């Protein structure tokens, strides 16, 4: 049974930082695409950052480039999202997601088979 367990969300002031973690179990971690999505109330779920574990190639939404960094720890089957210079518009529920044996060429949410339960990030001005 595949499980993605997120942690690290919370409340911070604008300009602050948070690090989200996504631990994968029961999952073929290597050579797969994992990513972070977020969804604010009344808005569609959007991709934030993705990583292909085979080559460590990374992909970012324009809105977070230069502020967020996605990384992986192969020993722990864990993907991280370091979020710096947070803005109020980053406030959302953040979800970890994983594909099933595919790369990161297509990064829309429909292509991801496994999802975590979500962790809330709130940024106050």
GROMACS .gro file of C-alpha atoms in nm, residues 38 46-50 58-70 81-87 90 94 107:
model
   29
   38UNK     CA    1  -0.128   2.347  -0.360
   46UNK     CA    2  -0.190   2.397  -0.906
   47UNK     CA    3   0.152   2.243  -0.944
   48UNK     CA    4   0.426   2.409  -0.743
   49UNK     CA    5   0.740   2.199  -0.791
   50UNK     CA    6   0.831   1.858  -0.924
   58UNK     CA    7   1.348   1.979  -1.110
   59UNK     CA    8   1.059   2.188  -1.237
   60UNK     CA    9   0.896   2.494  -1.081
   61UNK     CA   10   0.590   2.708  -1.130
   62UNK     CA   11   0.681   3.063  -1.231
   63UNK     CA   12   0.522   3.197  -0.914
   64UNK     CA   13   0.772   3.017  -0.690
   65UNK     CA   14   1.093   3.017  -0.896
   66UNK     CA   15   1.383   3.151  -0.698
   67UNK     CA   16   1.198   3.110  -0.368
   68UNK     CA   17   1.114   2.739  -0.343
   69UNK     CA   18   1.350   2.443  -0.379
   70UNK     CA   19   1.248   2.080  -0.420
   81UNK     CA   20   1.004   2.152  -0.041
   82UNK     CA   21   1.205   2.437   0.105
   83UNK     CA   22   0.997   2.753   0.090
   84UNK     CA   23   1.170   3.086   0.145
   85UNK     CA   24   1.051   3.446   0.115
   86UNK     CA   25   0.696   3.331   0.168
   87UNK     CA   26   0.414   3.559   0.059
   90UNK     CA   27   0.141   3.119  -0.092
   94UNK     CA   28  -0.004   2.174   0.010
  107UNK     CA   29   0.287   1.769  -1.458
   0.00000   0.00000   0.00000
